[in-house]
Structure formats: C-alpha cells, structure tokens
C-alpha cells in the first residue's frame, strides 16, 4: 500500500514525429499547435491541474523549442509590457508558471520503456505519473486525479483504459481485465503491446496516462526489446501485473470521457476542429463557417 501523494510527472517527448514531416523537420512534434497552444502545453496543464507540479520532460533531438516554450522569454515580455499588452503577457505566463518543467535527453531512441528509464533519478522512490503527449484529455473529464486516488487505495500501478472498436485495438497496448470492487476500476491480468485484432485479449486499450510504482525501473532495466524492436512500457507493466507487491498489482481506471488524438494527421485535424468549436472566443463563428463550408462541399 502506498499513502504517498503523487507529485511528479514524466512526459516523454522524444518521438521523431515522422508522420508530420516536413513540419517536424526542425521542430518537435509536441510543439505542433492545437488552435493556439502547442499540444504539449495541454498535457503540462493537465498534469499541473492534477497537482503534479514537478514535471520531467524527456526530449530527444530538436529539444530547443520545448525548452524555450517552458522558459521565460525576457525580450517578448519586455515588448508586451511596453505595449501594455496584458492579455498577451498572461498567455505567455500561463506557459511558464504552470509547473516546474525539467528536461532530460533520452540519447538513443530505443522506445517508450527506455525513455521512462531515463526518469529514474528524478522520480526516486515514490509513485509517479506518466502522460503521453499524443493523447489529450478534455479537462472536463480529467482522469489523473482518479488514477492517483486508485493508486493510493490499492498500491501498485494504475493505467487508464478505454474501450475501442476491434479494428482499432492493434494501435494500442491491450489489457485483459477482471472486474474490481468499484464500477470504474478493474484488475489488469495481462497486457500486450499492439496485438493483431484476432489476438487481442479485449477491446480495452491503454491510453497514455499511467500512475506507476517506481519498481517499474528495475523491471524496465531487464525488459528486452519487444514490438518494433523497442523497449516497451507495456511489457514491463505485464510483469508488474503478475505481482501482488513490488510494483504490482496493476489496476485500470476505465475512461469514458472526451479524448483527442494528435498522433497522426487525420486525428490531429479532427482534434483542432473539436477543440476550436468548443472555445468560447472562436467556437460560434468557426462552427457557423464550418456548417456553410460543408454544405457547399456537398
Ligand atoms: C504508446 C504505448 C501504447 C499505448 C499508446 C497510447 O504507443 O506504447 O501501449 O496504447 O501509446 O497512445 P504509441 O502510440 O506511442 O506507439
């Protein structure tokens, strides 16, 4: 059992972003704007809103824009002050003041599990959260606070699970589950990374939110490369799922809320449209235009 409050979050941001070339030639994919904020800022804000104010971002090549985005911009601030642009000032402070963001470089891109291993020193000996940047969770449907609560109650590790259609399960880690004592919590009995539809243990997909026991590091160190010849976080969690202590068991919190995917071009476009339509400042006008545009396209 762990009564420790989770305060640290790890955000892997070392992906090559090849699906978005040439946009990601000189810029990390995490900096792709979703309306007017880089995707990664939504993720940092989600972590901060869950009380995770100490964040480690694991970066790879082209990390400069990420570091700059979460750092002060003295020149820009001075300009905005001169002009009396308080709204602008507030927007740039929102990026830097939301949390303390630290950076570490992954070195070789050997997979998500390998990226998480580089966070071992930062994390120390307490449970911690992992947020993957391709998944955006609507703040109205926040799941991390519930996951932290479940981890405090059951100990071990906790993952977020979402039911997807059978033809989508091969894009995700898939979990075999048993019902738990609470309606939204299940016990995870096994996990497999991106199975073929016919081999998937269920349609419950791992979405990119985890609250992990630090025991995961020892397991990751011994985890051989798996799918795609990469060290997979899912494979290490499969080991923890077989344990009753030392990082296990693994519980799943079922997510039924609004989730947006920025991982590929089509979903990225859908995400922008969805988020823009819900914005008070842009939504009404944008939706009116969109309706007209679509009726003309018919
Ligand atoms: C990663 C994980 C996978 C998970 C997915 C969620 O895969 O390896 O288990 O289901 O994130 O977005 P990726 O999409 O980075 O290949």
Tab-separated table of C-alpha atoms and ligand atoms in Angstrom:
chain	number	residue	atom	x	y	z
A	1	UNK	CA	0.000	0.000	0.000
A	2	UNK	CA	1.202	3.456	-0.703
A	3	UNK	CA	-0.068	6.549	1.006
A	4	UNK	CA	2.395	8.823	-0.746
A	5	UNK	CA	0.921	11.716	-2.592
A	6	UNK	CA	1.965	11.677	-6.222
A	7	UNK	CA	3.682	14.961	-7.129
A	8	UNK	CA	5.901	14.093	-10.076
A	9	UNK	CA	5.009	13.637	-13.703
A	10	UNK	CA	7.080	12.343	-16.567
A	11	UNK	CA	6.233	13.420	-20.112
A	12	UNK	CA	8.076	11.615	-22.899
A	13	UNK	CA	8.623	13.991	-25.815
A	14	UNK	CA	11.387	12.383	-27.811
A	15	UNK	CA	9.402	10.976	-30.733
A	16	UNK	CA	10.689	11.682	-34.221
A	17	UNK	CA	7.323	12.881	-35.488
A	18	UNK	CA	7.843	11.305	-38.897
A	19	UNK	CA	4.076	11.305	-39.549
A	20	UNK	CA	4.150	15.092	-39.681
A	21	UNK	CA	7.130	15.685	-41.940
A	22	UNK	CA	8.115	18.200	-43.150
A	23	UNK	CA	6.515	20.210	-40.272
A	24	UNK	CA	8.644	18.271	-37.791
A	25	UNK	CA	11.915	18.502	-39.677
A	26	UNK	CA	13.321	21.161	-37.357
A	27	UNK	CA	10.625	21.252	-34.667
A	28	UNK	CA	9.471	18.621	-32.166
A	29	UNK	CA	6.021	17.239	-32.980
A	30	UNK	CA	4.941	18.128	-29.441
A	31	UNK	CA	5.152	21.798	-30.465
A	32	UNK	CA	2.528	21.390	-33.221
A	33	UNK	CA	-0.169	23.946	-32.395
A	34	UNK	CA	-3.658	22.819	-31.458
A	35	UNK	CA	-5.511	26.061	-32.221
A	36	UNK	CA	-3.091	28.463	-30.484
A	37	UNK	CA	-1.256	26.323	-27.933
A	38	UNK	CA	1.362	23.691	-28.632
A	39	UNK	CA	-0.043	20.205	-27.987
A	40	UNK	CA	2.431	19.664	-25.158
A	41	UNK	CA	1.101	22.649	-23.206
A	42	UNK	CA	-2.306	20.990	-22.853
A	43	UNK	CA	-0.533	17.990	-21.355
A	44	UNK	CA	1.540	20.068	-18.932
A	45	UNK	CA	-1.619	21.932	-17.870
A	46	UNK	CA	-3.394	18.620	-17.268
A	47	UNK	CA	-0.545	17.426	-15.046
A	48	UNK	CA	-0.478	20.705	-13.112
A	49	UNK	CA	-4.265	20.633	-12.646
A	50	UNK	CA	-3.889	17.176	-11.049
A	51	UNK	CA	-1.423	18.630	-8.527
A	52	UNK	CA	1.674	17.350	-10.332
A	53	UNK	CA	3.811	20.448	-10.206
A	54	UNK	CA	7.174	18.807	-10.769
A	55	UNK	CA	7.492	17.679	-14.359
A	56	UNK	CA	10.261	15.918	-16.214
A	57	UNK	CA	10.150	16.093	-19.966
A	58	UNK	CA	12.168	13.502	-21.817
A	59	UNK	CA	13.349	15.009	-25.046
A	60	UNK	CA	15.393	13.926	-27.995
A	61	UNK	CA	16.647	15.850	-30.979
A	62	UNK	CA	15.274	19.341	-31.655
A	63	UNK	CA	14.542	19.926	-27.987
A	64	UNK	CA	15.307	23.653	-28.048
A	65	UNK	CA	11.770	24.866	-28.866
A	66	UNK	CA	10.376	22.790	-25.977
A	67	UNK	CA	12.860	24.239	-23.509
A	68	UNK	CA	12.244	27.743	-24.799
A	69	UNK	CA	8.485	27.352	-24.601
A	70	UNK	CA	8.532	26.474	-20.909
A	71	UNK	CA	11.171	29.084	-20.082
A	72	UNK	CA	10.797	32.836	-19.603
A	73	UNK	CA	11.018	34.926	-22.740
A	74	UNK	CA	12.509	38.105	-21.359
A	75	UNK	CA	12.579	40.004	-24.641
A	76	UNK	CA	8.999	39.159	-25.570
A	77	UNK	CA	7.816	40.045	-22.060
A	78	UNK	CA	9.546	43.438	-22.234
A	79	UNK	CA	7.930	44.171	-25.620
A	80	UNK	CA	4.459	43.234	-24.419
A	81	UNK	CA	4.907	45.327	-21.262
A	82	UNK	CA	5.965	48.324	-23.344
A	83	UNK	CA	2.833	47.946	-25.411
A	84	UNK	CA	0.644	47.405	-22.351
A	85	UNK	CA	-0.494	44.049	-23.764
A	86	UNK	CA	-1.628	42.461	-20.501
A	87	UNK	CA	-3.596	39.702	-22.207
A	88	UNK	CA	-0.514	38.655	-24.171
A	89	UNK	CA	1.589	38.707	-21.010
A	90	UNK	CA	-0.900	36.496	-19.238
A	91	UNK	CA	-0.827	33.974	-22.075
A	92	UNK	CA	2.935	33.610	-22.017
A	93	UNK	CA	2.995	33.375	-18.232
A	94	UNK	CA	0.429	30.592	-18.427
A	95	UNK	CA	3.060	28.532	-20.253
A	96	UNK	CA	5.894	29.131	-17.792
A	97	UNK	CA	4.194	29.456	-14.425
A	98	UNK	CA	2.003	26.384	-14.556
A	99	UNK	CA	4.654	23.944	-13.304
A	100	UNK	CA	8.387	23.459	-12.877
A	101	UNK	CA	9.465	21.698	-16.065
A	102	UNK	CA	12.821	19.905	-16.130
A	103	UNK	CA	14.454	18.270	-19.119
A	104	UNK	CA	16.493	15.184	-19.715
A	105	UNK	CA	17.638	13.794	-23.034
A	106	UNK	CA	16.947	10.217	-23.976
A	107	UNK	CA	20.048	9.675	-26.084
A	108	UNK	CA	19.212	6.660	-28.214
A	109	UNK	CA	15.535	6.455	-29.138
A	110	UNK	CA	15.036	2.840	-28.007
A	111	UNK	CA	11.346	3.058	-27.206
A	112	UNK	CA	8.910	4.353	-24.610
A	113	UNK	CA	10.156	1.992	-21.875
A	114	UNK	CA	13.700	3.157	-22.459
A	115	UNK	CA	12.580	6.805	-22.318
A	116	UNK	CA	10.882	6.222	-18.954
A	117	UNK	CA	14.094	4.666	-17.604
A	118	UNK	CA	15.888	7.989	-18.025
A	119	UNK	CA	13.494	9.414	-15.389
A	120	UNK	CA	14.660	7.074	-12.600
A	121	UNK	CA	16.835	9.607	-10.753
A	122	UNK	CA	14.222	12.354	-10.999
A	123	UNK	CA	11.468	10.067	-9.716
A	124	UNK	CA	13.286	8.481	-6.768
A	125	UNK	CA	11.184	6.148	-4.634
A	126	UNK	CA	7.619	7.414	-4.940
A	127	UNK	CA	4.828	6.596	-7.354
A	128	UNK	CA	4.728	8.969	-10.310
A	129	UNK	CA	2.543	9.807	-13.272
A	130	UNK	CA	3.359	9.393	-16.954
A	131	UNK	CA	1.479	11.393	-19.583
A	132	UNK	CA	1.947	10.673	-23.272
A	133	UNK	CA	1.762	13.741	-25.459
A	134	UNK	CA	-0.281	12.291	-28.336
A	135	UNK	CA	-3.353	11.859	-26.139
A	136	UNK	CA	-5.153	14.990	-24.973
A	137	UNK	CA	-7.766	14.504	-22.269
A	138	UNK	CA	-10.535	17.076	-22.040
A	139	UNK	CA	-10.062	18.942	-18.733
A	140	UNK	CA	-13.787	18.483	-18.053
A	141	UNK	CA	-13.202	14.713	-17.999
A	142	UNK	CA	-9.881	14.686	-16.112
A	143	UNK	CA	-8.829	11.142	-15.216
A	144	UNK	CA	-5.471	11.611	-13.459
A	145	UNK	CA	-6.939	12.628	-10.070
A	146	UNK	CA	-8.990	9.426	-10.033
A	147	UNK	CA	-5.948	7.346	-11.045
A	148	UNK	CA	-3.902	8.884	-8.218
A	149	UNK	CA	-6.716	8.090	-5.790
A	150	UNK	CA	-6.902	4.471	-7.007
A	151	UNK	CA	-3.119	4.094	-6.684
A	152	UNK	CA	-3.276	5.381	-3.095
A	153	UNK	CA	-6.065	2.898	-2.332
A	154	UNK	CA	-4.665	-0.251	-3.957
A	155	UNK	CA	-0.929	0.479	-4.213
A	156	UNK	CA	0.928	-0.962	-7.181
A	157	UNK	CA	0.446	0.716	-10.545
A	158	UNK	CA	-2.550	2.160	-12.380
A	159	UNK	CA	-3.249	2.617	-16.085
A	160	UNK	CA	-6.049	4.371	-17.952
A	161	UNK	CA	-8.124	2.099	-20.205
A	162	UNK	CA	-10.644	2.964	-22.876
A	163	UNK	CA	-12.863	0.656	-24.889
A	164	UNK	CA	-12.127	0.947	-28.601
A	165	UNK	CA	-13.548	-0.836	-31.638
A	166	UNK	CA	-11.954	-4.196	-32.561
A	167	UNK	CA	-10.321	-2.754	-35.669
A	168	UNK	CA	-8.534	-0.111	-33.592
A	169	UNK	CA	-7.062	-2.266	-30.836
A	170	UNK	CA	-3.909	-3.084	-32.823
A	171	UNK	CA	-2.883	0.587	-32.459
A	172	UNK	CA	-2.665	0.334	-28.674
A	173	UNK	CA	-1.494	-1.672	-25.717
A	174	UNK	CA	-4.391	-4.041	-24.920
A	175	UNK	CA	-5.384	-5.299	-21.465
A	176	UNK	CA	-7.051	-8.444	-20.180
A	177	UNK	CA	-9.177	-7.369	-17.223
A	178	UNK	CA	-11.261	-8.672	-14.335
A	179	UNK	CA	-13.993	-6.609	-12.673
A	180	UNK	CA	-12.994	-4.897	-9.444
A	181	UNK	CA	-14.916	-3.727	-6.407
A	182	UNK	CA	-15.617	-0.309	-7.890
A	183	UNK	CA	-17.501	0.270	-11.136
A	184	UNK	CA	-14.753	2.280	-12.833
A	185	UNK	CA	-11.796	0.195	-11.601
A	186	UNK	CA	-10.644	-3.177	-12.963
A	187	UNK	CA	-7.791	-5.520	-12.175
A	188	UNK	CA	-5.445	-5.926	-15.121
A	189	UNK	CA	-4.370	-9.540	-15.502
A	190	UNK	CA	-2.218	-9.204	-18.591
A	191	UNK	CA	-1.094	-6.721	-21.197
A	192	UNK	CA	0.117	-6.953	-24.762
A	193	UNK	CA	1.518	-4.174	-26.934
A	194	UNK	CA	-0.312	-3.576	-30.228
A	195	UNK	CA	-1.736	-7.080	-30.764
A	196	UNK	CA	-3.313	-8.187	-34.033
A	197	UNK	CA	-7.096	-7.811	-33.711
A	198	UNK	CA	-7.558	-11.603	-33.554
A	199	UNK	CA	-5.061	-11.941	-30.702
A	200	UNK	CA	-6.206	-9.008	-28.561
A	201	UNK	CA	-7.241	-10.084	-25.048
A	202	UNK	CA	-10.041	-7.479	-25.079
A	203	UNK	CA	-11.004	-4.171	-26.657
A	204	UNK	CA	-9.653	-2.256	-23.674
A	205	UNK	CA	-6.880	-0.018	-24.933
A	206	UNK	CA	-4.161	1.566	-22.828
A	207	UNK	CA	-4.444	5.308	-23.315
A	208	UNK	CA	-1.466	7.451	-22.484
A	209	UNK	CA	-1.938	8.025	-18.754
A	210	UNK	CA	-0.175	5.953	-16.100
A	211	UNK	CA	0.483	6.168	-12.349
A	212	UNK	CA	3.441	3.894	-11.816
A	213	UNK	CA	5.257	2.388	-8.909
A	214	UNK	CA	8.995	3.198	-9.002
A	215	UNK	CA	9.585	-0.589	-9.083
A	216	UNK	CA	8.900	-0.227	-12.811
A	217	UNK	CA	12.508	0.953	-13.284
A	218	UNK	CA	14.054	-2.328	-12.112
A	219	UNK	CA	11.725	-4.206	-14.411
A	220	UNK	CA	12.419	-1.899	-17.356
A	221	UNK	CA	16.149	-2.461	-16.921
A	222	UNK	CA	15.578	-6.160	-17.563
A	223	UNK	CA	12.936	-5.769	-20.271
A	224	UNK	CA	14.245	-6.924	-23.656
A	225	UNK	CA	13.231	-5.068	-26.816
A	226	UNK	CA	9.723	-6.086	-27.826
A	227	UNK	CA	7.389	-4.879	-30.532
A	228	UNK	CA	9.146	-2.776	-33.146
A	229	UNK	CA	12.443	-3.813	-31.531
A	230	UNK	CA	11.816	-1.182	-28.853
A	231	UNK	CA	11.773	-1.464	-25.063
A	232	UNK	CA	8.052	-1.306	-24.362
A	233	UNK	CA	6.468	0.133	-21.217
A	234	UNK	CA	3.573	-2.282	-21.798
A	235	UNK	CA	5.943	-5.283	-21.493
A	236	UNK	CA	7.257	-4.035	-18.127
A	237	UNK	CA	3.682	-3.476	-16.925
A	238	UNK	CA	2.850	-7.044	-17.951
A	239	UNK	CA	5.493	-8.169	-15.408
A	240	UNK	CA	4.012	-5.932	-12.680
A	241	UNK	CA	0.512	-7.209	-13.471
A	242	UNK	CA	1.629	-10.689	-12.328
A	243	UNK	CA	2.759	-9.359	-8.925
A	244	UNK	CA	0.877	-8.575	-5.731
A	245	UNK	CA	3.603	-6.327	-4.388
A	246	UNK	CA	6.879	-4.785	-5.668
A	247	UNK	CA	5.104	-2.528	-8.134
A	248	UNK	CA	2.024	-4.714	-8.675
A	249	UNK	CA	-0.805	-5.289	-8.907
A	250	UNK	CA	-1.885	-3.274	-11.936
A	251	UNK	CA	-5.328	-1.696	-11.870
A	252	UNK	CA	-7.093	0.007	-14.726
A	253	UNK	CA	-9.343	3.053	-14.450
A	254	UNK	CA	-11.963	2.995	-17.194
A	255	UNK	CA	-12.134	6.219	-19.151
A	256	UNK	CA	-15.373	7.194	-20.874
A	257	UNK	CA	-14.719	10.880	-21.411
A	258	UNK	CA	-13.529	13.064	-24.249
A	259	UNK	CA	-10.072	12.230	-25.548
A	260	UNK	CA	-8.365	13.781	-28.529
A	261	UNK	CA	-5.601	12.160	-30.528
A	262	UNK	CA	-2.867	14.277	-32.075
A	263	UNK	CA	-0.726	11.310	-33.128
A	264	UNK	CA	-1.485	11.306	-36.856
A	265	UNK	CA	-2.596	13.857	-39.434
A	266	UNK	CA	-6.281	12.975	-39.712
A	267	UNK	CA	-6.850	12.744	-35.949
A	268	UNK	CA	-4.810	15.902	-35.449
A	269	UNK	CA	-7.152	17.776	-37.804
A	270	UNK	CA	-10.209	16.395	-36.016
A	271	UNK	CA	-8.724	17.448	-32.670
A	272	UNK	CA	-8.218	21.018	-33.841
A	273	UNK	CA	-11.787	21.220	-35.150
A	274	UNK	CA	-13.222	19.755	-31.930
A	275	UNK	CA	-11.214	21.973	-29.594
A	276	UNK	CA	-11.763	25.118	-31.691
A	277	UNK	CA	-15.535	24.528	-31.823
A	278	UNK	CA	-15.704	24.351	-28.051
A	279	UNK	CA	-13.808	27.586	-27.465
A	280	UNK	CA	-15.971	30.470	-26.311
A	281	UNK	CA	-13.917	33.000	-28.252
A	282	UNK	CA	-13.786	31.113	-31.577
A	283	UNK	CA	-16.366	28.336	-31.451
A	284	UNK	CA	-19.605	30.065	-32.527
A	285	UNK	CA	-18.093	31.861	-35.512
A	286	UNK	CA	-15.979	28.875	-36.524
A	287	UNK	CA	-18.933	26.467	-36.378
A	288	UNK	CA	-21.111	28.766	-38.480
A	289	UNK	CA	-18.399	28.908	-41.096
A	290	UNK	CA	-17.824	25.147	-40.911
A	291	UNK	CA	-21.502	24.368	-41.469
A	292	UNK	CA	-21.612	26.615	-44.524
A	293	UNK	CA	-18.368	25.195	-45.848
A	294	UNK	CA	-19.652	21.643	-45.543
A	295	UNK	CA	-22.977	22.378	-47.176
A	296	UNK	CA	-21.136	23.965	-50.121
A	297	UNK	CA	-18.852	20.912	-50.416
A	298	UNK	CA	-21.767	18.526	-50.835
B	1	LIG	C1	2.010	4.085	-26.782
B	1	LIG	C2	2.005	2.810	-25.930
B	1	LIG	C3	0.704	2.045	-26.135
B	1	LIG	C4	-0.471	2.962	-25.830
B	1	LIG	C5	-0.393	4.240	-26.676
B	1	LIG	C6	-1.469	5.221	-26.241
B	1	LIG	O1	2.074	3.732	-28.139
B	1	LIG	O2	3.131	2.007	-26.287
B	1	LIG	O3	0.669	0.925	-25.283
B	1	LIG	O4	-1.672	2.272	-26.074
B	1	LIG	O5	0.863	4.889	-26.535
B	1	LIG	O6	-1.500	6.366	-27.042
B	1	LIG	P1	2.407	4.786	-29.329
B	1	LIG	O7	1.088	5.345	-29.752
B	1	LIG	O8	3.320	5.823	-28.747
B	1	LIG	O9	3.059	3.966	-30.390
